[in-house]
Amino acid sequence: MEIIKIIGIAFLALIIVIILKQYKPEFAMYVSILAGAIILFISMGKLTGIINLLEDISSKTAINGEFLSILIKITGIAFLTEFAVSVCKDSGETAIANKVDMGGKVIIVAISIPIVSALLETVIKILP
């Protein structure tokens, strides 16, 4: 069960960060980032199965493969943006976190334009 590993890593990192903040606060952030990266990589292992399942469903239906690829990219951008925002906020850099969050949202909107365009074209075809 991966969730047990994730929780164990999180609690271990939390204990190390609490101890390091007392003696070497400059190293606490490195431990936090490393723990987050390890948890992210453990979680990514499950994503390959999900992506394969979505590709199977896409090949069996009339779903455009390009749209599926865009949705996977958007999901990845959202996860990575949230990770970066959390690291920035943990560092006390809320202003940078807000900019990263805004940048992620802008990139998601820019990438999703083909899906929105196809949706609008479909709506226009349906309307008299």
PDB file of C-alpha atoms in Angstrom:
ATOM      1  CA  MET A   1       0.000   0.000   0.000  1.00  0.00           C
ATOM      2  CA  GLU A   2       1.598   3.165  -1.224  1.00  0.00           C
ATOM      3  CA  ILE A   3      -0.377   5.396   1.131  1.00  0.00           C
ATOM      4  CA  ILE A   4       1.380   3.798   4.108  1.00  0.00           C
ATOM      5  CA  LYS A   5       4.746   4.590   2.484  1.00  0.00           C
ATOM      6  CA  ILE A   6       3.657   8.152   1.762  1.00  0.00           C
ATOM      7  CA  ILE A   7       2.412   8.751   5.297  1.00  0.00           C
ATOM      8  CA  GLY A   8       5.558   7.156   6.743  1.00  0.00           C
ATOM      9  CA  ILE A   9       7.823   9.357   4.636  1.00  0.00           C
ATOM     10  CA  ALA A  10       5.778  12.425   5.547  1.00  0.00           C
ATOM     11  CA  PHE A  11       5.918  11.728   9.302  1.00  0.00           C
ATOM     12  CA  LEU A  12       9.627  10.890   9.184  1.00  0.00           C
ATOM     13  CA  ALA A  13      10.358  14.084   7.256  1.00  0.00           C
ATOM     14  CA  LEU A  14       8.207  16.061   9.679  1.00  0.00           C
ATOM     15  CA  ILE A  15      10.153  14.765  12.678  1.00  0.00           C
ATOM     16  CA  ILE A  16      13.481  15.502  10.957  1.00  0.00           C
ATOM     17  CA  VAL A  17      12.315  19.009   9.973  1.00  0.00           C
ATOM     18  CA  ILE A  18      11.175  19.769  13.523  1.00  0.00           C
ATOM     19  CA  ILE A  19      14.543  18.652  14.922  1.00  0.00           C
ATOM     20  CA  LEU A  20      16.547  20.461  12.237  1.00  0.00           C
ATOM     21  CA  LYS A  21      14.676  23.730  12.775  1.00  0.00           C
ATOM     22  CA  GLN A  22      16.092  23.831  16.301  1.00  0.00           C
ATOM     23  CA  TYR A  23      19.718  23.268  15.311  1.00  0.00           C
ATOM     24  CA  LYS A  24      20.171  23.867  11.564  1.00  0.00           C
ATOM     25  CA  PRO A  25      17.103  25.663  10.200  1.00  0.00           C
ATOM     26  CA  GLU A  26      18.705  26.162   6.789  1.00  0.00           C
ATOM     27  CA  PHE A  27      18.659  22.382   6.183  1.00  0.00           C
ATOM     28  CA  ALA A  28      15.019  21.902   7.170  1.00  0.00           C
ATOM     29  CA  MET A  29      13.793  23.189   3.822  1.00  0.00           C
ATOM     30  CA  TYR A  30      15.985  20.715   1.936  1.00  0.00           C
ATOM     31  CA  VAL A  31      14.500  17.806   3.874  1.00  0.00           C
ATOM     32  CA  SER A  32      10.997  19.094   3.174  1.00  0.00           C
ATOM     33  CA  ILE A  33      11.667  19.413  -0.557  1.00  0.00           C
ATOM     34  CA  LEU A  34      13.301  15.982  -0.703  1.00  0.00           C
ATOM     35  CA  ALA A  35      10.386  14.346   1.114  1.00  0.00           C
ATOM     36  CA  GLY A  36       7.935  16.062  -1.218  1.00  0.00           C
ATOM     37  CA  ALA A  37       9.861  14.885  -4.262  1.00  0.00           C
ATOM     38  CA  ILE A  38       9.980  11.294  -2.976  1.00  0.00           C
ATOM     39  CA  ILE A  39       6.244  11.343  -2.305  1.00  0.00           C
ATOM     40  CA  LEU A  40       5.647  12.812  -5.762  1.00  0.00           C
ATOM     41  CA  PHE A  41       7.682  10.040  -7.423  1.00  0.00           C
ATOM     42  CA  ILE A  42       5.844   7.337  -5.459  1.00  0.00           C
ATOM     43  CA  SER A  43       2.571   8.836  -6.627  1.00  0.00           C
ATOM     44  CA  MET A  44       3.769   9.056 -10.224  1.00  0.00           C
ATOM     45  CA  GLY A  45       4.114   5.272 -10.327  1.00  0.00           C
ATOM     46  CA  LYS A  46       0.335   4.958 -10.140  1.00  0.00           C
ATOM     47  CA  LEU A  47      -0.131   7.513 -12.914  1.00  0.00           C
ATOM     48  CA  THR A  48       1.289   5.208 -15.577  1.00  0.00           C
ATOM     49  CA  GLY A  49      -1.513   2.721 -14.951  1.00  0.00           C
ATOM     50  CA  ILE A  50      -4.112   5.475 -15.108  1.00  0.00           C
ATOM     51  CA  ILE A  51      -2.652   6.847 -18.342  1.00  0.00           C
ATOM     52  CA  ASN A  52      -2.627   3.379 -19.922  1.00  0.00           C
ATOM     53  CA  LEU A  53      -6.254   2.854 -18.935  1.00  0.00           C
ATOM     54  CA  LEU A  54      -7.260   6.215 -20.399  1.00  0.00           C
ATOM     55  CA  GLU A  55      -5.415   5.422 -23.633  1.00  0.00           C
ATOM     56  CA  ASP A  56      -7.227   2.067 -23.880  1.00  0.00           C
ATOM     57  CA  ILE A  57     -10.579   3.770 -23.389  1.00  0.00           C
ATOM     58  CA  SER A  58      -9.632   6.441 -25.917  1.00  0.00           C
ATOM     59  CA  SER A  59      -8.688   3.863 -28.558  1.00  0.00           C
ATOM     60  CA  LYS A  60     -11.979   1.989 -28.066  1.00  0.00           C
ATOM     61  CA  THR A  61     -14.143   5.105 -28.303  1.00  0.00           C
ATOM     62  CA  ALA A  62     -14.341   8.154 -30.538  1.00  0.00           C
ATOM     63  CA  ILE A  63     -12.398  10.332 -28.092  1.00  0.00           C
ATOM     64  CA  ASN A  64      -9.692  12.327 -29.810  1.00  0.00           C
ATOM     65  CA  GLY A  65      -6.266  11.137 -28.629  1.00  0.00           C
ATOM     66  CA  GLU A  66      -4.944  14.694 -28.813  1.00  0.00           C
ATOM     67  CA  PHE A  67      -7.546  15.804 -26.268  1.00  0.00           C
ATOM     68  CA  LEU A  68      -6.541  13.005 -23.922  1.00  0.00           C
ATOM     69  CA  SER A  69      -2.915  14.051 -24.220  1.00  0.00           C
ATOM     70  CA  ILE A  70      -3.860  17.641 -23.416  1.00  0.00           C
ATOM     71  CA  LEU A  71      -5.840  16.562 -20.353  1.00  0.00           C
ATOM     72  CA  ILE A  72      -2.903  14.509 -19.067  1.00  0.00           C
ATOM     73  CA  LYS A  73      -0.561  17.484 -19.563  1.00  0.00           C
ATOM     74  CA  ILE A  74      -2.993  19.777 -17.741  1.00  0.00           C
ATOM     75  CA  THR A  75      -3.181  17.355 -14.829  1.00  0.00           C
ATOM     76  CA  GLY A  76       0.614  17.142 -14.656  1.00  0.00           C
ATOM     77  CA  ILE A  77       0.955  20.919 -14.736  1.00  0.00           C
ATOM     78  CA  ALA A  78      -1.611  21.234 -11.953  1.00  0.00           C
ATOM     79  CA  PHE A  79       0.225  18.710  -9.747  1.00  0.00           C
ATOM     80  CA  LEU A  80       3.639  20.272 -10.326  1.00  0.00           C
ATOM     81  CA  THR A  81       2.297  23.793  -9.810  1.00  0.00           C
ATOM     82  CA  GLU A  82       0.678  22.803  -6.530  1.00  0.00           C
ATOM     83  CA  PHE A  83       3.943  21.186  -5.387  1.00  0.00           C
ATOM     84  CA  ALA A  84       5.943  24.312  -6.248  1.00  0.00           C
ATOM     85  CA  VAL A  85       3.371  26.576  -4.565  1.00  0.00           C
ATOM     86  CA  SER A  86       3.517  24.467  -1.402  1.00  0.00           C
ATOM     87  CA  VAL A  87       7.310  24.606  -1.317  1.00  0.00           C
ATOM     88  CA  CYS A  88       7.259  28.376  -1.784  1.00  0.00           C
ATOM     89  CA  LYS A  89       4.675  28.829   0.959  1.00  0.00           C
ATOM     90  CA  ASP A  90       6.632  26.555   3.304  1.00  0.00           C
ATOM     91  CA  SER A  91       9.645  28.776   2.669  1.00  0.00           C
ATOM     92  CA  GLY A  92       7.625  31.817   3.619  1.00  0.00           C
ATOM     93  CA  GLU A  93       7.590  33.185   0.086  1.00  0.00           C
ATOM     94  CA  THR A  94       3.869  33.721  -0.397  1.00  0.00           C
ATOM     95  CA  ALA A  95       4.363  36.320  -3.130  1.00  0.00           C
ATOM     96  CA  ILE A  96       6.394  33.913  -5.259  1.00  0.00           C
ATOM     97  CA  ALA A  97       3.867  31.147  -4.533  1.00  0.00           C
ATOM     98  CA  ASN A  98       1.067  33.348  -5.830  1.00  0.00           C
ATOM     99  CA  LYS A  99       3.002  34.084  -9.026  1.00  0.00           C
ATOM    100  CA  VAL A 100       3.723  30.386  -9.606  1.00  0.00           C
ATOM    101  CA  ASP A 101       0.037  29.632  -9.048  1.00  0.00           C
ATOM    102  CA  MET A 102      -1.004  32.309 -11.525  1.00  0.00           C
ATOM    103  CA  GLY A 103       1.579  31.107 -14.064  1.00  0.00           C
ATOM    104  CA  GLY A 104       0.309  27.541 -13.787  1.00  0.00           C
ATOM    105  CA  LYS A 105      -3.263  28.682 -14.353  1.00  0.00           C
ATOM    106  CA  VAL A 106      -2.289  30.727 -17.412  1.00  0.00           C
ATOM    107  CA  ILE A 107      -0.393  27.788 -18.902  1.00  0.00           C
ATOM    108  CA  ILE A 108      -3.354  25.461 -18.245  1.00  0.00           C
ATOM    109  CA  VAL A 109      -5.720  27.865 -19.989  1.00  0.00           C
ATOM    110  CA  ALA A 110      -3.315  28.243 -22.925  1.00  0.00           C
ATOM    111  CA  ILE A 111      -2.927  24.485 -23.320  1.00  0.00           C
ATOM    112  CA  SER A 112      -6.679  23.880 -23.079  1.00  0.00           C
ATOM    113  CA  ILE A 113      -7.524  26.200 -26.001  1.00  0.00           C
ATOM    114  CA  PRO A 114      -7.884  23.341 -28.562  1.00  0.00           C
ATOM    115  CA  ILE A 115     -10.422  21.584 -26.315  1.00  0.00           C
ATOM    116  CA  VAL A 116     -12.389  24.779 -25.720  1.00  0.00           C
ATOM    117  CA  SER A 117     -12.293  25.565 -29.437  1.00  0.00           C
ATOM    118  CA  ALA A 118     -13.582  22.103 -30.391  1.00  0.00           C
ATOM    119  CA  LEU A 119     -16.324  22.387 -27.775  1.00  0.00           C
ATOM    120  CA  LEU A 120     -17.418  25.764 -29.118  1.00  0.00           C
ATOM    121  CA  GLU A 121     -17.407  24.447 -32.679  1.00  0.00           C
ATOM    122  CA  THR A 122     -19.646  21.567 -31.597  1.00  0.00           C
ATOM    123  CA  VAL A 123     -22.051  23.944 -29.852  1.00  0.00           C
ATOM    124  CA  ILE A 124     -22.183  26.170 -32.956  1.00  0.00           C
ATOM    125  CA  LYS A 125     -22.998  23.133 -35.147  1.00  0.00           C
ATOM    126  CA  ILE A 126     -25.831  22.127 -32.814  1.00  0.00           C
ATOM    127  CA  LEU A 127     -27.385  25.591 -32.663  1.00  0.00           C
ATOM    128  CA  PRO A 128     -29.712  26.501 -35.579  1.00  0.00           C
TER     129      PRO A 128
END
